[in-house]
Coordinates of C-alpha atoms and ligand atoms in Angstrom, one line a residue:
M228 CA -3.0 30.4 -2.7
T229 CA -3.3 27.2 -4.8
V230 CA -2.4 24.2 -2.8
R231 CA 0.4 22.1 -4.0
T232 CA 1.6 19.0 -2.2
R233 CA 4.1 16.3 -2.8
Y234 CA 5.1 12.9 -2.0
A235 CA 8.8 12.1 -2.2
P236 CA 9.6 8.4 -1.8
S237 CA 13.2 7.1 -1.9
P238 CA 13.4 4.2 -4.6
T239 CA 15.5 2.1 -2.3
G240 CA 13.1 -0.8 -1.5
A241 CA 9.5 -1.9 -1.5
L242 CA 6.9 0.7 -1.1
H243 CA 5.8 0.4 2.6
I244 CA 2.1 1.0 3.3
G245 CA 2.9 3.2 6.1
N246 CA 5.1 5.5 3.9
V247 CA 2.4 5.4 1.0
R248 CA -0.1 6.6 3.5
S249 CA 1.8 9.9 3.7
G250 CA 1.6 10.1 -0.1
L251 CA -2.2 9.3 0.0
F252 CA -2.8 12.1 2.6
A253 CA -0.8 14.6 0.4
Y254 CA -2.6 13.4 -2.7
L255 CA -6.1 13.8 -1.0
Y256 CA -5.3 17.2 0.5
A257 CA -4.3 18.4 -2.9
R258 CA -7.4 17.0 -4.5
H259 CA -9.7 18.2 -1.8
C260 CA -8.3 21.9 -2.1
G261 CA -8.6 21.7 -6.0
G262 CA -4.7 22.1 -6.0
S263 CA -1.9 19.8 -7.6
F264 CA 0.2 16.9 -6.5
V265 CA 3.8 16.4 -7.3
L266 CA 5.3 13.1 -7.1
R267 CA 9.4 13.5 -6.5
I268 CA 11.9 10.7 -6.6
D269 CA 14.5 11.1 -3.9
D270 CA 17.3 9.2 -5.6
T271 CA 20.4 11.2 -4.6
D272 CA 21.7 7.9 -3.0
Q273 CA 22.7 6.4 -6.3
E274 CA 24.0 3.2 -4.7
R275 CA 20.8 2.2 -2.9
S276 CA 18.3 3.6 -5.6
T277 CA 17.2 1.0 -7.9
K278 CA 15.2 0.8 -11.3
E279 CA 13.1 -2.0 -9.7
S280 CA 12.2 0.0 -6.7
L281 CA 11.2 3.0 -8.9
D282 CA 9.1 0.8 -11.0
E283 CA 7.5 -0.7 -7.8
I284 CA 6.7 2.8 -6.6
L285 CA 5.2 3.9 -9.9
Q286 CA 3.1 0.7 -10.3
S287 CA 2.0 0.8 -6.7
L288 CA 0.7 4.3 -7.0
A289 CA -0.8 3.6 -10.3
W290 CA -2.7 0.5 -8.9
L291 CA -4.0 2.5 -5.9
G292 CA -5.2 5.3 -8.4
I293 CA -2.9 8.0 -6.8
E294 CA -2.3 10.2 -9.8
W295 CA 0.3 12.9 -9.9
D296 CA 0.0 16.2 -11.9
D297 CA 3.7 16.6 -11.9
G298 CA 6.4 13.9 -11.6
P299 CA 8.0 11.0 -13.4
P300 CA 8.7 10.5 -16.1
D301 CA 9.6 14.1 -16.3
P302 CA 13.4 13.9 -15.3
K303 CA 13.0 17.4 -13.4
Y304 CA 11.2 15.4 -10.6
F305 CA 14.2 13.1 -9.9
Q306 CA 16.6 14.5 -7.4
S307 CA 19.5 12.7 -9.4
T308 CA 18.9 15.2 -12.3
R309 CA 19.1 18.2 -10.0
F310 CA 22.7 18.1 -8.7
D311 CA 23.6 21.4 -10.5
R312 CA 20.9 23.3 -8.7
Y313 CA 21.9 21.9 -5.4
R314 CA 25.6 22.8 -6.1
E315 CA 24.6 26.3 -7.2
A316 CA 22.8 26.9 -4.0
A317 CA 25.7 25.4 -1.7
R318 CA 28.0 27.7 -3.4
R319 CA 25.7 30.7 -2.7
L320 CA 25.6 29.7 1.0
L321 CA 29.3 29.3 1.0
R322 CA 29.9 32.7 -0.6
E323 CA 27.6 34.3 2.0
G324 CA 29.2 32.6 4.7
K325 CA 26.0 30.7 5.7
A326 CA 27.7 27.4 5.1
Y327 CA 31.4 26.3 5.6
P328 CA 33.7 23.6 4.7
C329 CA 34.2 21.0 7.8
Y330 CA 37.5 18.8 7.7
C331 CA 36.6 16.7 10.6
T332 CA 37.5 12.9 10.0
A333 CA 35.1 10.2 10.7
G334 CA 37.3 9.2 13.4
E335 CA 37.0 12.7 15.1
L336 CA 33.3 12.8 14.7
D337 CA 33.1 9.3 16.2
A338 CA 35.1 10.6 19.3
M339 CA 32.8 13.6 19.6
R340 CA 29.7 11.2 19.6
K341 CA 31.2 9.0 22.3
Q342 CA 32.2 11.9 24.4
A343 CA 28.6 13.3 24.2
E344 CA 27.4 10.1 25.3
R345 CA 29.8 9.9 28.2
E346 CA 28.6 13.3 29.3
H347 CA 24.9 12.4 28.6
R348 CA 24.6 14.9 26.2
K349 CA 22.7 15.0 22.9
P350 CA 25.2 13.8 20.2
G351 CA 26.0 16.5 17.7
Y352 CA 28.6 18.4 15.9
D353 CA 30.6 20.7 18.2
G354 CA 31.3 23.3 15.6
R355 CA 34.9 23.0 15.6
C356 CA 35.4 24.0 11.8
R357 CA 32.8 26.7 12.2
D358 CA 35.2 29.5 12.3
L359 CA 38.1 28.1 10.4
P360 CA 38.8 30.6 7.5
F361 CA 38.0 29.5 4.0
A362 CA 38.1 30.8 0.4
A363 CA 34.5 32.2 -0.5
D364 CA 34.9 30.5 -3.8
I365 CA 36.0 27.0 -2.4
E366 CA 35.3 24.1 -4.7
L367 CA 32.4 21.8 -3.5
P368 CA 33.5 18.6 -2.3
G369 CA 34.1 15.8 -4.9
A370 CA 35.2 12.1 -5.0
N371 CA 38.7 13.3 -6.3
A372 CA 39.4 16.0 -3.8
D373 CA 42.9 15.6 -2.1
R374 CA 41.6 16.5 1.2
K375 CA 38.2 15.2 2.3
Y376 CA 35.9 17.8 3.6
T377 CA 32.0 18.2 3.8
I378 CA 29.9 21.3 3.7
R379 CA 28.1 22.2 6.8
F380 CA 25.2 24.6 7.2
R381 CA 26.0 27.4 9.7
S382 CA 22.7 27.1 11.7
P383 CA 21.9 30.2 14.0
H384 CA 22.4 29.4 17.6
E385 CA 20.3 31.9 19.2
G386 CA 16.5 32.0 19.3
E387 CA 14.0 29.4 18.6
T388 CA 12.6 27.9 15.4
V389 CA 8.8 27.3 15.7
V390 CA 6.9 24.8 13.5
E391 CA 3.3 25.6 13.5
D392 CA 2.5 22.0 12.5
L393 CA -1.1 21.6 10.9
V394 CA -1.6 18.2 12.5
K395 CA 0.7 18.1 15.7
G396 CA 0.2 21.7 16.6
R397 CA 3.1 24.1 17.6
A398 CA 6.6 22.7 18.1
V399 CA 9.2 24.9 19.3
F400 CA 12.8 24.0 18.9
D401 CA 15.7 25.8 20.7
N402 CA 18.2 26.8 18.1
A403 CA 21.2 26.2 20.5
E404 CA 20.0 22.5 20.3
L405 CA 20.5 22.3 16.5
D406 CA 23.8 21.5 15.4
D407 CA 25.3 22.5 12.0
L408 CA 24.2 19.9 9.7
I409 CA 26.0 18.5 6.6
I410 CA 24.5 19.7 3.3
F411 CA 27.0 18.2 1.0
R412 CA 28.9 15.0 1.7
S413 CA 32.5 14.5 1.0
D414 CA 31.6 12.5 -2.2
G415 CA 29.8 15.5 -3.6
V416 CA 26.3 14.2 -2.9
P417 CA 23.8 16.6 -1.3
T418 CA 22.1 15.4 1.8
Y419 CA 18.3 15.0 2.1
N420 CA 17.7 18.0 4.3
F421 CA 19.4 20.3 1.8
A422 CA 18.0 18.7 -1.5
T423 CA 14.5 18.6 -0.2
V424 CA 14.5 22.3 0.7
L425 CA 15.5 23.3 -2.8
D426 CA 13.0 20.9 -4.3
D427 CA 10.2 22.0 -2.2
A428 CA 10.9 25.6 -3.0
D429 CA 11.6 25.1 -6.7
F430 CA 8.3 22.9 -7.1
Q431 CA 6.2 25.6 -5.3
I432 CA 5.1 23.2 -2.6
T433 CA 2.8 24.9 -0.2
H434 CA 2.1 22.1 2.1
V435 CA 4.6 19.3 3.1
I436 CA 2.7 16.3 4.4
R437 CA 4.8 13.5 5.7
G438 CA 5.5 11.1 8.5
D439 CA 6.4 12.6 12.0
D440 CA 9.5 10.7 11.8
H441 CA 10.7 13.9 9.9
L442 CA 9.6 16.4 12.5
P443 CA 13.1 16.8 14.0
N444 CA 14.4 17.7 10.5
T445 CA 11.7 20.4 10.0
P446 CA 13.4 23.2 11.9
R447 CA 16.6 22.6 10.0
Q448 CA 14.8 22.7 6.9
M449 CA 13.1 25.8 7.8
Q450 CA 16.5 27.4 8.7
I451 CA 17.8 26.6 5.3
F452 CA 14.8 28.0 3.5
L453 CA 15.4 31.3 5.5
A454 CA 19.1 31.3 4.8
L455 CA 18.2 31.1 1.0
G456 CA 15.9 34.0 1.4
L457 CA 12.8 31.7 0.7
T458 CA 9.6 31.2 2.6
P459 CA 9.1 27.9 4.1
P460 CA 6.0 25.9 3.2
A461 CA 3.4 24.9 5.7
Y462 CA 4.0 21.6 7.4
A463 CA 1.7 18.6 8.6
H464 CA 3.3 15.6 10.2
L465 CA 1.4 12.4 10.5
P466 CA 1.8 10.0 13.3
M467 CA 3.6 6.9 12.2
V468 CA 1.7 3.8 11.4
M469 CA 2.3 1.2 14.4
G470 CA 1.8 -2.5 14.6
H471 CA -0.4 -4.1 17.2
D472 CA 2.3 -4.0 19.7
G473 CA 2.9 -0.4 19.5
S474 CA 6.2 -0.5 17.6
K475 CA 6.7 0.9 14.2
L476 CA 5.0 -1.1 11.5
S477 CA 7.5 -3.6 10.0
K478 CA 7.7 -7.0 8.5
R479 CA 7.4 -8.5 11.6
H480 CA 3.8 -7.5 11.8
G481 CA 3.0 -9.1 8.5
A482 CA 2.9 -8.0 4.8
T483 CA 3.9 -4.3 4.7
S484 CA 4.3 -3.5 0.9
V485 CA 1.6 -2.5 -1.5
F486 CA 2.7 -5.0 -3.8
A487 CA 2.1 -7.9 -1.0
Y488 CA -1.6 -6.5 -0.6
R489 CA -2.1 -6.3 -4.5
D490 CA -0.7 -9.9 -4.9
A491 CA -2.8 -11.3 -1.9
G492 CA -5.9 -10.2 -3.9
Y493 CA -6.9 -6.8 -2.2
L494 CA -8.8 -4.3 -4.1
P495 CA -7.1 -0.8 -4.2
A496 CA -10.1 0.9 -3.1
A497 CA -10.1 -1.2 0.1
L498 CA -6.7 -0.5 0.9
I499 CA -6.9 3.3 0.1
N500 CA -9.9 3.5 2.4
Y501 CA -8.1 1.6 5.1
L502 CA -5.0 3.7 4.8
A503 CA -7.1 6.9 4.8
R504 CA -8.8 5.8 8.1
L505 CA -5.3 5.3 9.8
G506 CA -4.9 8.7 11.3
W507 CA -7.9 10.5 9.8
S508 CA -11.7 10.3 10.5
H509 CA -14.9 11.9 9.3
G510 CA -17.5 11.1 12.0
D511 CA -18.0 7.6 12.5
Q512 CA -18.1 6.7 8.9
E513 CA -15.7 3.8 7.9
V514 CA -16.5 3.1 4.2
F515 CA -15.4 5.9 1.8
S516 CA -15.3 5.7 -2.1
P517 CA -12.2 7.4 -3.4
A518 CA -14.5 10.3 -4.5
E519 CA -15.8 10.7 -0.8
L520 CA -12.2 10.7 0.5
I521 CA -11.5 13.6 -1.7
Q522 CA -14.6 15.5 -0.9
F523 CA -14.2 15.1 3.1
F524 CA -10.4 14.9 3.6
D525 CA -9.0 17.7 5.7
L526 CA -5.9 18.1 7.7
N527 CA -8.1 19.4 10.6
D528 CA -9.4 15.9 10.9
C529 CA -6.0 14.1 11.3
G530 CA -5.3 12.6 14.5
K531 CA -2.3 13.3 16.6
S532 CA -1.7 9.8 17.8
A533 CA -0.4 6.9 16.0
G534 CA -2.6 4.7 13.8
I535 CA -2.4 1.0 14.7
F536 CA -2.4 -1.2 11.6
N537 CA -5.3 -3.8 11.9
P538 CA -5.2 -6.5 9.2
E539 CA -8.5 -7.8 10.2
K540 CA -10.1 -4.5 9.7
L541 CA -8.5 -4.2 6.2
L542 CA -9.8 -7.7 5.4
W543 CA -13.4 -6.8 6.6
L544 CA -13.2 -3.6 4.1
N545 CA -11.8 -5.7 1.4
F546 CA -14.8 -8.1 1.8
H547 CA -17.1 -5.2 1.7
Y548 CA -15.6 -3.9 -1.6
M549 CA -15.8 -7.3 -3.1
K550 CA -19.5 -7.5 -2.6
E551 CA -20.1 -4.0 -3.9
R552 CA -17.7 -4.5 -7.0
P553 CA -19.5 -4.7 -10.3
L554 CA -19.6 -8.4 -11.5
D555 CA -17.8 -7.9 -14.8
L556 CA -14.9 -6.1 -13.1
L557 CA -14.6 -8.7 -10.4
A558 CA -14.6 -11.4 -13.0
R559 CA -11.8 -9.8 -15.0
E560 CA -9.8 -9.1 -11.8
V561 CA -10.0 -12.7 -10.4
R562 CA -8.6 -14.1 -13.7
P563 CA -4.9 -13.5 -12.8
F564 CA -5.5 -15.2 -9.5
I565 CA -7.1 -18.2 -11.1
E566 CA -4.1 -18.5 -13.4
K567 CA -1.6 -18.0 -10.6
R568 CA -3.3 -21.2 -9.0
G569 CA -2.4 -23.1 -12.2
M570 CA -6.2 -23.2 -13.2
Q571 CA -7.8 -22.3 -16.7
V572 CA -11.3 -20.8 -17.1
P573 CA -13.2 -23.4 -19.2
G574 CA -15.9 -20.8 -20.3
D575 CA -16.2 -17.3 -21.6
D576 CA -16.5 -14.2 -19.6
A577 CA -20.0 -14.4 -19.1
W578 CA -19.8 -17.9 -17.6
L579 CA -16.9 -16.7 -15.2
E580 CA -19.1 -13.8 -14.2
R581 CA -21.9 -16.5 -13.3
V582 CA -19.2 -18.4 -11.3
V583 CA -18.2 -15.2 -9.3
A584 CA -21.9 -14.3 -8.7
T585 CA -22.4 -17.5 -6.7
L586 CA -19.2 -17.1 -4.7
R587 CA -18.7 -13.3 -4.0
E588 CA -20.6 -13.1 -0.7
R589 CA -18.0 -15.7 0.8
A590 CA -14.7 -14.6 -0.5
K591 CA -12.7 -11.8 1.4
T592 CA -10.0 -11.6 -1.3
L593 CA -9.5 -12.1 -5.1
D594 CA -7.3 -14.9 -4.2
E595 CA -9.7 -16.5 -1.9
L596 CA -12.4 -16.2 -4.6
A597 CA -10.1 -18.0 -7.1
E598 CA -9.5 -20.6 -4.5
F599 CA -13.2 -21.2 -3.9
A600 CA -14.0 -21.1 -7.7
G601 CA -11.5 -24.3 -7.9
F602 CA -14.4 -26.8 -8.2
Y603 CA -16.1 -25.0 -11.0
L604 CA -12.8 -24.7 -13.0
R605 CA -11.0 -28.0 -12.6
D606 CA -11.8 -31.0 -14.7
E607 CA -11.4 -33.2 -11.9
I608 CA -12.2 -32.5 -8.2
Q609 CA -10.8 -34.3 -5.0
I610 CA -13.5 -35.3 -2.7
E611 CA -12.7 -34.8 1.0
A612 CA -12.4 -38.2 2.7
K613 CA -14.5 -37.2 5.6
A614 CA -17.2 -35.8 3.6
A615 CA -17.4 -39.0 1.3
A616 CA -17.5 -41.3 4.4
K617 CA -20.4 -39.2 5.9
F618 CA -22.5 -38.6 2.7
L619 CA -21.6 -41.1 -0.1
K620 CA -23.0 -44.2 1.4
P621 CA -24.8 -47.0 -0.3
D622 CA -28.3 -45.7 0.5
I623 CA -27.9 -42.6 -1.5
V624 CA -26.9 -44.5 -4.7
E625 CA -30.5 -44.8 -6.0
P626 CA -31.6 -41.3 -5.3
L627 CA -28.4 -40.0 -7.0
R628 CA -28.8 -42.1 -10.0
V629 CA -32.6 -41.0 -10.4
L630 CA -31.4 -37.5 -9.9
A631 CA -28.7 -38.1 -12.7
S632 CA -31.2 -39.1 -15.2
E633 CA -33.6 -36.4 -14.2
L634 CA -30.9 -33.9 -14.9
D635 CA -30.0 -35.7 -18.1
S636 CA -33.5 -35.3 -19.3
L637 CA -33.5 -31.4 -18.8
D638 CA -31.4 -31.3 -21.9
G639 CA -31.3 -27.7 -23.0
N640 CA -33.3 -26.5 -20.1
F641 CA -30.5 -26.6 -17.5
K642 CA -31.8 -23.7 -15.4
E643 CA -32.1 -23.2 -11.6
E644 CA -35.9 -23.5 -11.6
A645 CA -35.9 -26.8 -13.7
I646 CA -33.1 -28.3 -11.6
K647 CA -35.0 -27.5 -8.3
Q648 CA -38.1 -29.3 -9.9
A649 CA -35.8 -32.3 -10.7
F650 CA -34.7 -32.4 -7.0
E651 CA -38.3 -32.2 -5.9
R652 CA -39.3 -35.3 -7.9
V653 CA -36.5 -37.2 -6.5
M654 CA -37.3 -36.1 -3.1
D655 CA -40.9 -36.9 -3.4
R656 CA -40.1 -40.4 -4.8
Y657 CA -37.6 -41.4 -1.8
Q658 CA -39.2 -39.4 1.0
M659 CA -36.4 -37.3 1.6
K660 CA -35.8 -33.7 2.8
L661 CA -33.7 -31.4 0.8
G662 CA -30.6 -31.6 3.0
Q663 CA -30.6 -35.3 2.8
L664 CA -30.3 -34.9 -0.9
A665 CA -28.4 -31.6 -1.4
Q666 CA -25.6 -32.6 0.9
P667 CA -24.5 -35.7 -0.9
V668 CA -24.9 -33.9 -4.2
R669 CA -22.9 -31.1 -2.9
V670 CA -20.1 -33.4 -1.9
A671 CA -20.3 -35.2 -5.4
L672 CA -20.1 -32.0 -7.3
T673 CA -17.7 -29.7 -5.2
G674 CA -15.7 -32.2 -3.2
G675 CA -16.7 -30.7 0.3
T676 CA -19.7 -29.8 2.3
V677 CA -19.9 -26.1 1.9
S678 CA -20.8 -24.3 -1.2
P679 CA -23.2 -21.9 -2.8
G680 CA -26.7 -23.0 -3.2
I681 CA -26.8 -26.4 -4.8
F682 CA -29.3 -25.5 -7.7
E683 CA -27.0 -22.6 -8.7
V684 CA -23.8 -24.7 -8.5
I685 CA -25.4 -27.2 -10.8
A686 CA -26.7 -24.6 -13.2
V687 CA -23.3 -22.9 -13.4
L688 CA -21.3 -26.3 -13.5
G689 CA -23.5 -27.4 -16.5
A690 CA -24.9 -30.7 -17.5
E691 CA -21.8 -32.5 -18.6
R692 CA -19.6 -31.8 -15.6
S693 CA -22.6 -32.3 -13.1
G694 CA -23.5 -35.6 -14.8
A695 CA -19.9 -36.8 -14.9
R696 CA -19.3 -36.0 -11.2
L697 CA -22.7 -37.5 -10.0
R698 CA -21.9 -40.8 -11.7
K699 CA -18.3 -40.7 -10.3
A700 CA -19.9 -40.2 -6.7
I701 CA -22.5 -43.0 -7.4
Q702 CA -19.6 -45.3 -8.1
Q703 CA -17.8 -44.3 -5.0
A704 CA -21.1 -44.7 -2.8
S705 CA -21.8 -48.1 -4.2
Q706 CA -18.3 -49.3 -3.2
P707 CA -17.8 -47.7 0.2
G708 CA -14.4 -48.0 1.7
S709 CA -12.7 -48.8 -1.7
Ligands
LIG1082 N1 12.5 10.8 0.7 C1 12.2 11.1 2.1 C2 11.5 9.9 2.7 O1 11.1 9.0 2.0 C3 11.2 12.2 1.9 C4 10.9 12.8 3.1 C5 9.9 13.9 3.1 O2 8.8 13.9 2.7 O3 10.4 15.2 3.1 O4 11.5 9.8 4.0

């Protein structure tokens, strides 16, 4: 059997990281088994489905590197193009008496629900239209019908439906507990449980991997498969992703959309790695390249209990990936974040790579990298008042002046080693320790007291900017308090 999995998002909002984790697992399993992966768009709800959301889904998956073998832009993989197929299947079930029209009004259904509540029963349809006679060739409901009705699936009441779930284990459902669900709404739109069965069947899906919020739907879907004479696929239900307080991950817990992490400067490999570890493990390994995820991923190693979303761990992983990233890529990727902060890069790609090389050990996200790079990139810097008060005092004016002229005299040789020697000459002359000179210089050049090594900062900043900033600081130190 060639494994074929699918991910079936609904384009009705932002792509949530908990949701995309199901897609990732389906993708990894297909790739691990040398099978194929389908992206299906569940857009039967045409009022709530939007083009923006579809674009966000497609762009998020592309950014994460989750590639599908079959799916958009092929129209076949949009549920909205498959209504004829759903209608044909519903007509067949009606002809065979496996489905029936239900004329209950919203008011009647509401009363049924309330009564069940009063009697402490599980709410559900009581089957009152189940045995009404109807013409086998009855029209399917449509928006223009005189009398509103839905189509319900006649679910078997005897026996059990057993889901041999590949993650959760065996789940047994008593058929008497499963009411007759609507497969076509009165406006002529098929319901999710019906459409998904036909899609999973037609697209030859072998493994349905999705969140365990769908587990209660699974026995119903299996029954529809059987009613249509089809074999259900294997199922694997993943525990939901939870927030730190144990409730389902939502905006209350912070950013939840893939775009939010992309825009905050996370690397896709870090997010993929993090999401993969939410509910799956491979020994005690934490860091996995995308290729390793494919190599090691198996449903057997998926946990039964919920994964708790831990933003600090994600940040730690991102920090790790930032350090490992080839410099040229990191420099290219940080550019948009620099521009978003309203800065320009006053040099070529090679220079930006040098900037990034000095900062990468400190930045946890691309956005933080752009922020830290600010002192290299801006024409003018703001010196922190506290740092100025502490380090730019009259006694540093002379050493700074001599250092400035030493640096001027380096001319074309503005390299770290030469800069270090210039520092040593000034330190000898004034009997200073490195920190006594380096810290005021750091404040002068970066505006603050924390930066990469001072020689590399000067080398990357260049003669002109270093000289101008030193002179400005000398002025400031000569007139303390001004
Ligand atoms: N569109 C459904 C959802 O997003 C798909 C569920 C499934 O995977 O069957 O919940």
